[in-house]
XYZ file of N, CA and C in Angstrom:
708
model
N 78.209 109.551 108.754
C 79.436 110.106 108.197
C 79.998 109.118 107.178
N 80.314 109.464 105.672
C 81.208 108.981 104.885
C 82.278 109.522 104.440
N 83.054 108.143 104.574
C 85.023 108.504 103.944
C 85.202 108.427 102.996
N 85.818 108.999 101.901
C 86.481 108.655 100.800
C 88.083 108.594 100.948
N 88.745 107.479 100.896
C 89.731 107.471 100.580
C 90.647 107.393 99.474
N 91.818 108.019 98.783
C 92.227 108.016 97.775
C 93.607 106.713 97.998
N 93.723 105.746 97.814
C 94.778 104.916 97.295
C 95.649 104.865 95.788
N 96.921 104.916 96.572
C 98.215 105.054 95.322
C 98.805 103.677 94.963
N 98.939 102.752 96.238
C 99.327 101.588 96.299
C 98.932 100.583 97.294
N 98.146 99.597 96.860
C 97.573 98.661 98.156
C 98.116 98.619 99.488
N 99.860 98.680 99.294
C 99.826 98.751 100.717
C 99.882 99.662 101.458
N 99.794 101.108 101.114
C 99.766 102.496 101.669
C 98.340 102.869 102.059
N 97.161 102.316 102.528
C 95.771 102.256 102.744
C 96.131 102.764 104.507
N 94.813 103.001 105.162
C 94.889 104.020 106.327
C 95.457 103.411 107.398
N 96.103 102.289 107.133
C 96.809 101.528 108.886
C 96.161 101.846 109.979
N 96.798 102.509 110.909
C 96.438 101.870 112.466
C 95.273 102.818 112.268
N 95.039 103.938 111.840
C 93.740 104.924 111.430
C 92.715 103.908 111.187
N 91.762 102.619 110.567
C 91.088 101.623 110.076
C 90.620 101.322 111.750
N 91.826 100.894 112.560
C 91.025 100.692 114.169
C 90.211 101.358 114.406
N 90.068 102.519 114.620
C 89.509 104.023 114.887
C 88.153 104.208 113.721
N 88.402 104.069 112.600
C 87.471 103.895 112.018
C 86.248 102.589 111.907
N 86.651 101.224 112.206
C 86.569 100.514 112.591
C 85.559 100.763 114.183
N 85.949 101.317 115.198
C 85.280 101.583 116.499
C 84.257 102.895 116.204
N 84.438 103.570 115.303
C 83.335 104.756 115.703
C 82.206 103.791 114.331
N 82.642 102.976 113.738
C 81.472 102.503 112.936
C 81.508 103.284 111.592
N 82.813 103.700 111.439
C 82.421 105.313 109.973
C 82.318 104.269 108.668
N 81.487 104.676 108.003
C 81.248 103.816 106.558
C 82.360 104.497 105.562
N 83.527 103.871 105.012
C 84.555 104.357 104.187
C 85.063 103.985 103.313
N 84.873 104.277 102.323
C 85.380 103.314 100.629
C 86.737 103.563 100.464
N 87.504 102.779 99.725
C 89.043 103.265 99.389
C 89.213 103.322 97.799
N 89.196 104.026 97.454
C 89.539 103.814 95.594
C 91.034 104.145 95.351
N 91.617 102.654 94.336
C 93.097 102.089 94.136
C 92.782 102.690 92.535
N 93.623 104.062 92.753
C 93.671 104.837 91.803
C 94.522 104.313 90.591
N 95.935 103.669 91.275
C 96.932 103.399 90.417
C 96.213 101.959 89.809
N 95.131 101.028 90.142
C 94.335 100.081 89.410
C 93.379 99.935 88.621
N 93.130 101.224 88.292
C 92.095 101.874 87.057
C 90.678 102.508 87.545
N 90.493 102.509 89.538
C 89.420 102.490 89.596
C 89.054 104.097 89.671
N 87.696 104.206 89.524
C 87.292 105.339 89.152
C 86.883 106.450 90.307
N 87.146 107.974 90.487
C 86.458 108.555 91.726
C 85.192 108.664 91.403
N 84.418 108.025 92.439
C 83.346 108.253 92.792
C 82.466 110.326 92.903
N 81.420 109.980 92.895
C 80.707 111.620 92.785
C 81.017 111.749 94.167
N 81.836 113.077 94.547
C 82.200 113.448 95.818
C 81.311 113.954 96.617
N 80.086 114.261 96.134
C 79.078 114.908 96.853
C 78.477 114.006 97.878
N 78.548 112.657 97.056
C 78.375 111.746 98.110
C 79.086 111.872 99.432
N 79.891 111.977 99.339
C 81.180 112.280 100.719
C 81.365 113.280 101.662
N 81.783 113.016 102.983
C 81.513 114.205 103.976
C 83.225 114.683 104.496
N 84.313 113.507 103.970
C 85.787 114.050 104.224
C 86.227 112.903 102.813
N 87.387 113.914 102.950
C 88.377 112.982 101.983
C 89.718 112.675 102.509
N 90.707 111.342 102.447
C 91.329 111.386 102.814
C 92.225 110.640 101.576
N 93.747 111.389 101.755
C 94.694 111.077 100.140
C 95.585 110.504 100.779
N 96.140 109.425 100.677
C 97.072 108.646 101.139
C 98.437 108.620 100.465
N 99.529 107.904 100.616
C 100.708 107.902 100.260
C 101.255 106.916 99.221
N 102.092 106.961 98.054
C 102.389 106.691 97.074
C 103.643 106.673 96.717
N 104.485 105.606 95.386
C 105.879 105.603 95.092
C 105.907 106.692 93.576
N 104.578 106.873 93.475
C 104.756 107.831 92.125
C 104.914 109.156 92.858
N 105.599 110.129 91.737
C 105.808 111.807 92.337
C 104.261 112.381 91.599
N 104.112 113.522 92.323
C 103.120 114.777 91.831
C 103.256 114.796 90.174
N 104.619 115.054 89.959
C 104.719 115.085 88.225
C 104.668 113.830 87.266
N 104.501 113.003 87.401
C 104.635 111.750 87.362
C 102.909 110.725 86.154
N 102.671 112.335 85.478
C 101.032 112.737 85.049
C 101.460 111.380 83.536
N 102.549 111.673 82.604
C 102.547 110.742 81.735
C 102.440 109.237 82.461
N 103.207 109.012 83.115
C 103.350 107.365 83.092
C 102.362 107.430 84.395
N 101.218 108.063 84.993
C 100.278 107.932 85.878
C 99.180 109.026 85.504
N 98.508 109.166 84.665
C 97.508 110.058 83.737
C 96.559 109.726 84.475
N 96.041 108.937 85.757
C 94.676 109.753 86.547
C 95.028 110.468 87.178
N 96.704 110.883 87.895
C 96.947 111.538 88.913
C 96.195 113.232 88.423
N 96.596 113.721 87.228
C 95.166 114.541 86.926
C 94.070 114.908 87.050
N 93.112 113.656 86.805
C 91.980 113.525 87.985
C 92.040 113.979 89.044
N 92.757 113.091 89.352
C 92.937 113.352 91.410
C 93.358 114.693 91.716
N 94.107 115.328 90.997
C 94.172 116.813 91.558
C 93.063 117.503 91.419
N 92.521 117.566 90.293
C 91.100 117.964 89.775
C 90.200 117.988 91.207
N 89.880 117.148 91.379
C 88.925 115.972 92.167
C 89.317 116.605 93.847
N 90.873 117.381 94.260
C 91.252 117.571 95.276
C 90.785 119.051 95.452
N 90.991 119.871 93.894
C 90.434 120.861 93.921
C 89.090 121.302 94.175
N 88.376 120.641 93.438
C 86.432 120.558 94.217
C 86.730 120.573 95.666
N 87.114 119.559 95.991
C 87.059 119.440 97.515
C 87.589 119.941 98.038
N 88.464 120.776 98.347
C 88.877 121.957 99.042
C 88.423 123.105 98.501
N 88.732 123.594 97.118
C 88.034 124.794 97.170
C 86.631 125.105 96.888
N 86.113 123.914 96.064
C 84.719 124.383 95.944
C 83.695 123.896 96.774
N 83.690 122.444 97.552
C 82.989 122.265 98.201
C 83.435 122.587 99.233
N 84.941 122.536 100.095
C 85.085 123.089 100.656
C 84.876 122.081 102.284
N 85.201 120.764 102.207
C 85.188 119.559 102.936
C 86.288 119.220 103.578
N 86.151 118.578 105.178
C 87.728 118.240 105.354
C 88.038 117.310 104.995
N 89.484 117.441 104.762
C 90.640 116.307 104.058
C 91.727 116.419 104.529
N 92.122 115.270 104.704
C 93.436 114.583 105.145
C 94.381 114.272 104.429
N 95.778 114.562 103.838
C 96.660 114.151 103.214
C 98.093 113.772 103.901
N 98.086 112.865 103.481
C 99.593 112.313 104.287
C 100.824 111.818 103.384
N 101.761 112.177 103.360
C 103.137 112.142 102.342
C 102.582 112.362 100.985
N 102.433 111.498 99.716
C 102.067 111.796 98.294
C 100.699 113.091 98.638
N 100.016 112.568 99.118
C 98.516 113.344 99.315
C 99.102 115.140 99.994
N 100.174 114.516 101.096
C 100.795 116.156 101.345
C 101.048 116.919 100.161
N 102.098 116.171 99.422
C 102.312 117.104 98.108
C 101.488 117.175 97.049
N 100.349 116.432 96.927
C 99.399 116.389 95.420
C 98.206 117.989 96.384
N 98.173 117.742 97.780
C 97.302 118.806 98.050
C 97.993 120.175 97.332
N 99.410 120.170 97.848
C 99.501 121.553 97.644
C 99.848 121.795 95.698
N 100.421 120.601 95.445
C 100.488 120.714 93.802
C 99.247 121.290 93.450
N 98.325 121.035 93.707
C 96.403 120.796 93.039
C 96.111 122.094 93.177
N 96.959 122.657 94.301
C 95.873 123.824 95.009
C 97.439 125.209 94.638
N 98.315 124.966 93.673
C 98.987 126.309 93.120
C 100.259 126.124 93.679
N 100.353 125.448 94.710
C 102.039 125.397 95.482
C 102.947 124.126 94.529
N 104.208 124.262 94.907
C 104.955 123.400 93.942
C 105.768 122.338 94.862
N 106.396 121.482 94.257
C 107.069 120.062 95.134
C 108.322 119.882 94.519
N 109.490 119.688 95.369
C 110.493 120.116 94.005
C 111.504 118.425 95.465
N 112.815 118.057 94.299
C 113.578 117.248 95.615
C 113.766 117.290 97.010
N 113.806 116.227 98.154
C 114.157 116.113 99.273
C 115.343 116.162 99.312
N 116.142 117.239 99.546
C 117.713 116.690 99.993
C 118.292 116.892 100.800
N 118.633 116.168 102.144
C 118.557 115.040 101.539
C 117.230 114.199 101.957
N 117.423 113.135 101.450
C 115.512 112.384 101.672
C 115.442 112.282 103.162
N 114.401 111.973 103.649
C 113.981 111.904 105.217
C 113.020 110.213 104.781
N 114.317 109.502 105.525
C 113.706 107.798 105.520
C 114.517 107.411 107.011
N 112.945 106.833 107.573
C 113.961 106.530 108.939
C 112.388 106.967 110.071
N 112.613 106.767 111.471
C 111.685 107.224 112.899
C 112.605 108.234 113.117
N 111.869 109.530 112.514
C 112.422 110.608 112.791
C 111.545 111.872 113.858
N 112.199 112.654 113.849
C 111.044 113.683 114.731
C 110.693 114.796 113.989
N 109.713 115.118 114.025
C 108.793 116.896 113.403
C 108.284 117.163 114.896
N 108.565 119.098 114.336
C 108.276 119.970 115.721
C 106.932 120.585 115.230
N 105.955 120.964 116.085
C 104.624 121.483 115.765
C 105.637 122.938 115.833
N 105.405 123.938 114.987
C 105.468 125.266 114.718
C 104.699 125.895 115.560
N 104.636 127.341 116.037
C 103.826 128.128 117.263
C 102.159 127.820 116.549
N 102.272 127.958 115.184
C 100.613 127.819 114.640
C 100.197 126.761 115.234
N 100.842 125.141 114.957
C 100.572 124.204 114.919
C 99.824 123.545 116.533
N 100.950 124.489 117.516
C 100.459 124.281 119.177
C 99.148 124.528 119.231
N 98.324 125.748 118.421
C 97.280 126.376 118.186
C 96.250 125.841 117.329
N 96.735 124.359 116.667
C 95.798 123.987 115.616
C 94.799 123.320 116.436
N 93.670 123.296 116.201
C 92.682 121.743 116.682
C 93.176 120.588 116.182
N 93.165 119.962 115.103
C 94.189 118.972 114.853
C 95.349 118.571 115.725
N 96.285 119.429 116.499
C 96.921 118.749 117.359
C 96.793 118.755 118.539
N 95.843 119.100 118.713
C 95.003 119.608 120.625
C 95.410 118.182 121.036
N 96.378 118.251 122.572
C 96.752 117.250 123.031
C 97.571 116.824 122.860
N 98.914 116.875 122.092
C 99.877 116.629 121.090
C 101.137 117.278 121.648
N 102.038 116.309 121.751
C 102.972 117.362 122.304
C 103.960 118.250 120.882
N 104.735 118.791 121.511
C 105.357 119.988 120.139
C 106.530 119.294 119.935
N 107.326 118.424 119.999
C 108.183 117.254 119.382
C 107.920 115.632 119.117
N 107.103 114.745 117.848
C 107.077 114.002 118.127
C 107.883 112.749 116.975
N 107.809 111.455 117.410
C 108.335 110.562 116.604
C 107.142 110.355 115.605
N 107.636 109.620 113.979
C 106.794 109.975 113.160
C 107.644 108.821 111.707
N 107.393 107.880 111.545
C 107.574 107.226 110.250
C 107.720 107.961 108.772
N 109.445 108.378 108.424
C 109.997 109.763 107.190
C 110.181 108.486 106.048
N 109.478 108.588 105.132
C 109.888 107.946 103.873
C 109.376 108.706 102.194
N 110.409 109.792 102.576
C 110.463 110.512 101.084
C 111.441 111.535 100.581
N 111.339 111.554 99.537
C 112.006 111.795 98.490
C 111.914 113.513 98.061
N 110.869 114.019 98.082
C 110.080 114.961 97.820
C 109.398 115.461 98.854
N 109.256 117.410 98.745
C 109.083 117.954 99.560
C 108.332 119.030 99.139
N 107.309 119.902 100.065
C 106.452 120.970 99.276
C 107.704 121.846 99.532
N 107.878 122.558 98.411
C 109.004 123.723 98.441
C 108.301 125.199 97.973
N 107.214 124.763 97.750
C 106.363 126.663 97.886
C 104.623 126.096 98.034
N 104.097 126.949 99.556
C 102.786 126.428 99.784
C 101.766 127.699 99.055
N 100.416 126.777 98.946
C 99.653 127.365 98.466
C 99.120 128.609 98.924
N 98.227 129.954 98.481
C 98.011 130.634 98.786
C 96.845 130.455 100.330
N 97.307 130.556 101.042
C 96.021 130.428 102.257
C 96.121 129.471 103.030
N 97.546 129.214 103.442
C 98.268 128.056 104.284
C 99.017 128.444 105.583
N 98.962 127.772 106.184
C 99.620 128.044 107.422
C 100.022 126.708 107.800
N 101.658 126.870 108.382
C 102.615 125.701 108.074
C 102.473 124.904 109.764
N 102.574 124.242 109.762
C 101.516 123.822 111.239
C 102.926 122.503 111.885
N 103.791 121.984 111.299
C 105.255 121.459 111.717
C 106.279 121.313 110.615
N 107.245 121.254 111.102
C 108.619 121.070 110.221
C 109.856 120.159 110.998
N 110.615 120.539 110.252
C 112.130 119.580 110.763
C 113.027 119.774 110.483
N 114.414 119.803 110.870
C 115.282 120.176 110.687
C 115.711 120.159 108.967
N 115.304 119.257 107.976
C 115.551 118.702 106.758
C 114.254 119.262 106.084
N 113.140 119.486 106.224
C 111.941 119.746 105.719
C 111.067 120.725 106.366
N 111.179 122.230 105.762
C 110.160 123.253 106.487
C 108.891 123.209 106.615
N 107.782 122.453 105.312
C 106.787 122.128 105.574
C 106.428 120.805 105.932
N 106.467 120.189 107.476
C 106.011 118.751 107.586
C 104.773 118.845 107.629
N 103.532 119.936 107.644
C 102.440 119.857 107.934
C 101.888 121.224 107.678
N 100.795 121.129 107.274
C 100.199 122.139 106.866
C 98.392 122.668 106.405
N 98.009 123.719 106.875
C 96.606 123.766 107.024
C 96.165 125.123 105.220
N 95.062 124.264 104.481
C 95.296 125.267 103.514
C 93.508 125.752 103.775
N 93.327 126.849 103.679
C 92.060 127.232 104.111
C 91.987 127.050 105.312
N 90.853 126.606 105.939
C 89.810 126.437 106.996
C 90.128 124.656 107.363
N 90.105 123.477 106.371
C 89.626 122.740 106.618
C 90.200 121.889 105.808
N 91.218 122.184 105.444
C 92.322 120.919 104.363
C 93.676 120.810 105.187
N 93.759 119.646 105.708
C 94.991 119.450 106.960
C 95.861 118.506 105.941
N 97.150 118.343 106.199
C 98.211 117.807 105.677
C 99.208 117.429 106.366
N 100.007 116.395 105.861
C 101.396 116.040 106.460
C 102.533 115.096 105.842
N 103.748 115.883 105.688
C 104.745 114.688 105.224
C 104.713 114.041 105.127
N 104.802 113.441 106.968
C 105.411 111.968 107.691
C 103.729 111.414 107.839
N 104.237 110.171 108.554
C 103.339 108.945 108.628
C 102.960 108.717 110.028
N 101.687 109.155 110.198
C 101.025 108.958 111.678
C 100.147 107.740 111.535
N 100.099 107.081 110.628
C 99.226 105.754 110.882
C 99.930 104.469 110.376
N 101.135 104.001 110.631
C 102.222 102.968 110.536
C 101.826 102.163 111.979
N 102.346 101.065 111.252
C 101.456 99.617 111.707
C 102.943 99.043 112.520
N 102.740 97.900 113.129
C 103.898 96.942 113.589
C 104.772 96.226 112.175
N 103.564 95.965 110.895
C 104.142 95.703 109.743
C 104.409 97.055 108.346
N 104.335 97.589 108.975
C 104.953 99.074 107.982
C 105.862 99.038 107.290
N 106.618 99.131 108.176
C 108.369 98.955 107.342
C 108.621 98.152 106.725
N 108.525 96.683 106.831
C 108.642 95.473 106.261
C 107.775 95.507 105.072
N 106.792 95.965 105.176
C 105.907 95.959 103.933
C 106.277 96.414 102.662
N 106.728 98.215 103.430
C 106.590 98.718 102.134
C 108.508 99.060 101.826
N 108.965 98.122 102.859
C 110.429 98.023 102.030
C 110.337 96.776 101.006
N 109.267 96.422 101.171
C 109.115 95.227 99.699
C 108.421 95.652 98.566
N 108.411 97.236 98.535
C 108.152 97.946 96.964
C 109.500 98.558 96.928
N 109.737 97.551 95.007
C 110.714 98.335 94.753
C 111.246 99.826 94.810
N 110.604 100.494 94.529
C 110.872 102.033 94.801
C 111.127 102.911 96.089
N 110.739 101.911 97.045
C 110.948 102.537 98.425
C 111.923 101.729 99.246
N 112.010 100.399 99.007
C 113.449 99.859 98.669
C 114.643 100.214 98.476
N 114.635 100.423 97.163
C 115.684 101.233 96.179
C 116.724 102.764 97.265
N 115.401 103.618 97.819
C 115.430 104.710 98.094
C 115.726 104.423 99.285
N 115.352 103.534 100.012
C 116.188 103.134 101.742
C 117.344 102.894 101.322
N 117.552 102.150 100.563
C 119.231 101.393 100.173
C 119.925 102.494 100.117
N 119.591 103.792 99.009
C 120.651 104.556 98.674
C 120.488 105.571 100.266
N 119.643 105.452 100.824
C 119.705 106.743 101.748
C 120.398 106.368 103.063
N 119.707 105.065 103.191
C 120.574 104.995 104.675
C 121.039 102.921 105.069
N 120.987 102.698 103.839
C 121.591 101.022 103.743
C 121.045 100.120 104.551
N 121.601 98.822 104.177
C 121.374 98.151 105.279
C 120.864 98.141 107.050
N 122.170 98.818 107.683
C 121.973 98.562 108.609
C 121.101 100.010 109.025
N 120.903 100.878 108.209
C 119.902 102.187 108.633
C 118.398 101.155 108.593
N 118.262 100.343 107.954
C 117.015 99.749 107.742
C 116.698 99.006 108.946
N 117.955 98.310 109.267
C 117.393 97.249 110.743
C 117.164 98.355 111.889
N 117.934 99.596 111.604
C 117.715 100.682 112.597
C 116.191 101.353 112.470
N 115.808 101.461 111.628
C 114.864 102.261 111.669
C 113.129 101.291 111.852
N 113.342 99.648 111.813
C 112.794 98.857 112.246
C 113.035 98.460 113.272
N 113.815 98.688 113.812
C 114.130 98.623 115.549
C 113.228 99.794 116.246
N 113.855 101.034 115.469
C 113.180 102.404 115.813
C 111.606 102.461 116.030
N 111.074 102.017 114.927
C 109.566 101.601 114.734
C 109.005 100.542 115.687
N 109.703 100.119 116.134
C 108.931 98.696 117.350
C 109.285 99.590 118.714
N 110.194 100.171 119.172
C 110.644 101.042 120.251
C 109.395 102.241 120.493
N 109.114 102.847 119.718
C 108.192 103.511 119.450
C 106.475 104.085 118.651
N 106.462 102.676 118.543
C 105.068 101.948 118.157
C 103.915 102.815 118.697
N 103.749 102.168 120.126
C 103.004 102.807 121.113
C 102.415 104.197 121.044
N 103.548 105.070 121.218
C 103.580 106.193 121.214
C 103.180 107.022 119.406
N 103.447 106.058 118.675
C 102.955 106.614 117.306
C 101.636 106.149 117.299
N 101.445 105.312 118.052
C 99.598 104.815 117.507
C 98.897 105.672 118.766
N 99.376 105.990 119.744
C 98.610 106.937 120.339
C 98.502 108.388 119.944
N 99.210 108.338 119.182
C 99.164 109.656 118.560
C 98.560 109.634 117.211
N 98.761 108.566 116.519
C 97.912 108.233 115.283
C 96.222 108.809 115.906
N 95.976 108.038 116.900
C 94.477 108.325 117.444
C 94.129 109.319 117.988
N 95.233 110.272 118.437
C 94.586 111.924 119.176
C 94.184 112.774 117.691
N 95.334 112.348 116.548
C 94.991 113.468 115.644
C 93.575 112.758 114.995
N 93.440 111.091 114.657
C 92.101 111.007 114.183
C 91.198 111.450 115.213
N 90.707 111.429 116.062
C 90.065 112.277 117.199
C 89.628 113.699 116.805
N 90.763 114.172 117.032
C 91.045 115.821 116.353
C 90.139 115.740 114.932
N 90.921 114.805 113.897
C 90.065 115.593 113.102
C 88.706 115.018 112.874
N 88.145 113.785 113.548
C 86.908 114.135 113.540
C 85.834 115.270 114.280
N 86.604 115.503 115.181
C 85.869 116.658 116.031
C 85.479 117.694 114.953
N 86.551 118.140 114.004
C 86.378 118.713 112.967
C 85.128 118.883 111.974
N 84.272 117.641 111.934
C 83.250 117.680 110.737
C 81.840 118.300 111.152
C-alpha cells in the first residue's frame, strides 16, 4: 500500500495518524505544496490524503498550485476513483474541486470543541466504533456552505452543518482535526495566521483554555484518531 499526502504547511503533516502509519509499515510520501514541490503521477498511489492549511480554497493568485491540487483531487475522486482523506483545508478544497462552494465561518470554530455524527454518519464504515458526540481540535475560518453533487453529510455542529462528509463511494472528509498531537496547539499558534485568528476569536485566555482542553482530552482524541485510521484502512 502507498500514501500520498498533500502538505499546505510543514507543520500541518499527519500527527498522531504517522504512529499508525508508522506500525502497519505503509510506505507514504508527503509533498509541501506551498514549497514548490511537485505532484507526483497519482497512478502510482493507492489513497490520497489532503491535509490542513492557513491559505483559503480561493486563495489561487497568491497560491497558483492550489489549481493543481484541485485538478489532481479531481482525477482522484472522480476519475480514478481512490480513497481520500481530507481534513480542514483538504475538507474544503475536496468539495471546492468537486462543484460545491466554501464561503465564511461565522462565527469561526477555534477551540476542543464537539461534532455530532448525523444518522448517516452512525451508518458510515469510517466511524464504526465511534461514538455519535465527540471532542475534536476546531481551527477555522471557513466552511463548506454548498456540498457537492453525490454527498452525504456524515457530522456537524451546532456552528457548522457540514463537519464531515462522504462524496461518492470513497472520498471521506472533515472540518475538525482528528490527528492533533500533545504539541498541536503550541505549534500552530506560532503561524501567524492562525495566531492572528485565535486572538480575534477567542483571546488570550480562550487559548490557555483550549490548551488545557487539548491535554484533558488527548487520550480520547488519539484513540479516536486511530479507530477512524483503522476504519479507513479497512476501506482499500
Amino acid at each position: 500500500m502507498k500514501l500520498l499526502v498533500f502538505q499546505h504547511i510543514d507543520c500541518e503533516h499527519p500527527g498522531s495518524l504517522r504512529q499508525f502509519l508508522t506500525r502497519d509499515a505503509v510506505d507514504w510520501q508527503a509533498v509541501e505544496l506551498d514549497a514548490g514541490e511537485a505532484i507526483p503521477a497519482l497512478d502510482d498511489f493507492d489513497a490520497l490524503w489532503v491535509m490542513g492549511g492557513p491559505m483559503d480554497v480561493w486563495d489561487t493568485k497568491e497560491h497558483p498550485w492550489l489549481l493543481a491540487e484541485k485538478t489532481a483531487i479531481r482525477t482522484w475522486v472522480r476519475d480514478l476513483q481512490r480513497p481520500f482523506l481530507g481534513l480542514c483545508l483538504g475538507h474544503q478544497l475536496l468539495a471546492d474541486a468537486l462543484g460545491g462552494t466554501c464561503g465564511p465561518q461565522q462565527p469561526p470554530e477555534i477551540g476542543i470543541l464537539e461534532v455530532e455524527l448525523t444518522e448517516a454518519g452512525l451508518a458510515e464504515p469510517l466511524f464504526v466504533g465511534m461514538p455519535q458526540r465527540q471532542k475534536c481540535l476546531q481551527w477555522h475560518s471557513v466552511q463548506v456552505t454548498d456540498v457537492p453533487a453525490d454527498t452525504t453529510v456524515l457530522a456537524r455542529s451546532d456552528a457548522c452543518p457540514v463537519q464531515s462528509m462522504r462524496v461518492g463511494e470513497r472520498a471521506w472528509s472533515m472540518q475538525y482535526h482528528v490527528e492533533i498531537e500533545p504539541d498541536t496547539v503550541d505549534n500552530w499558534a506560532a503561524v501567524p495566521a492562525y495566531r492572528q485568528a485565535l486572538m480575534e476569536s477567542i483571546g488570550t485566555a480562550g487559548y490557555q483554555k483550549m490548551a488545557g482542553d487539548a491535554d484533558a482530552n488527548m487520550a480520547d482524541m488519539t484513540r479516536a484518531a486511530e479507530k477512524l485510521y483503522d476504519n479507513f484502512m479497512a476501506q482499500l
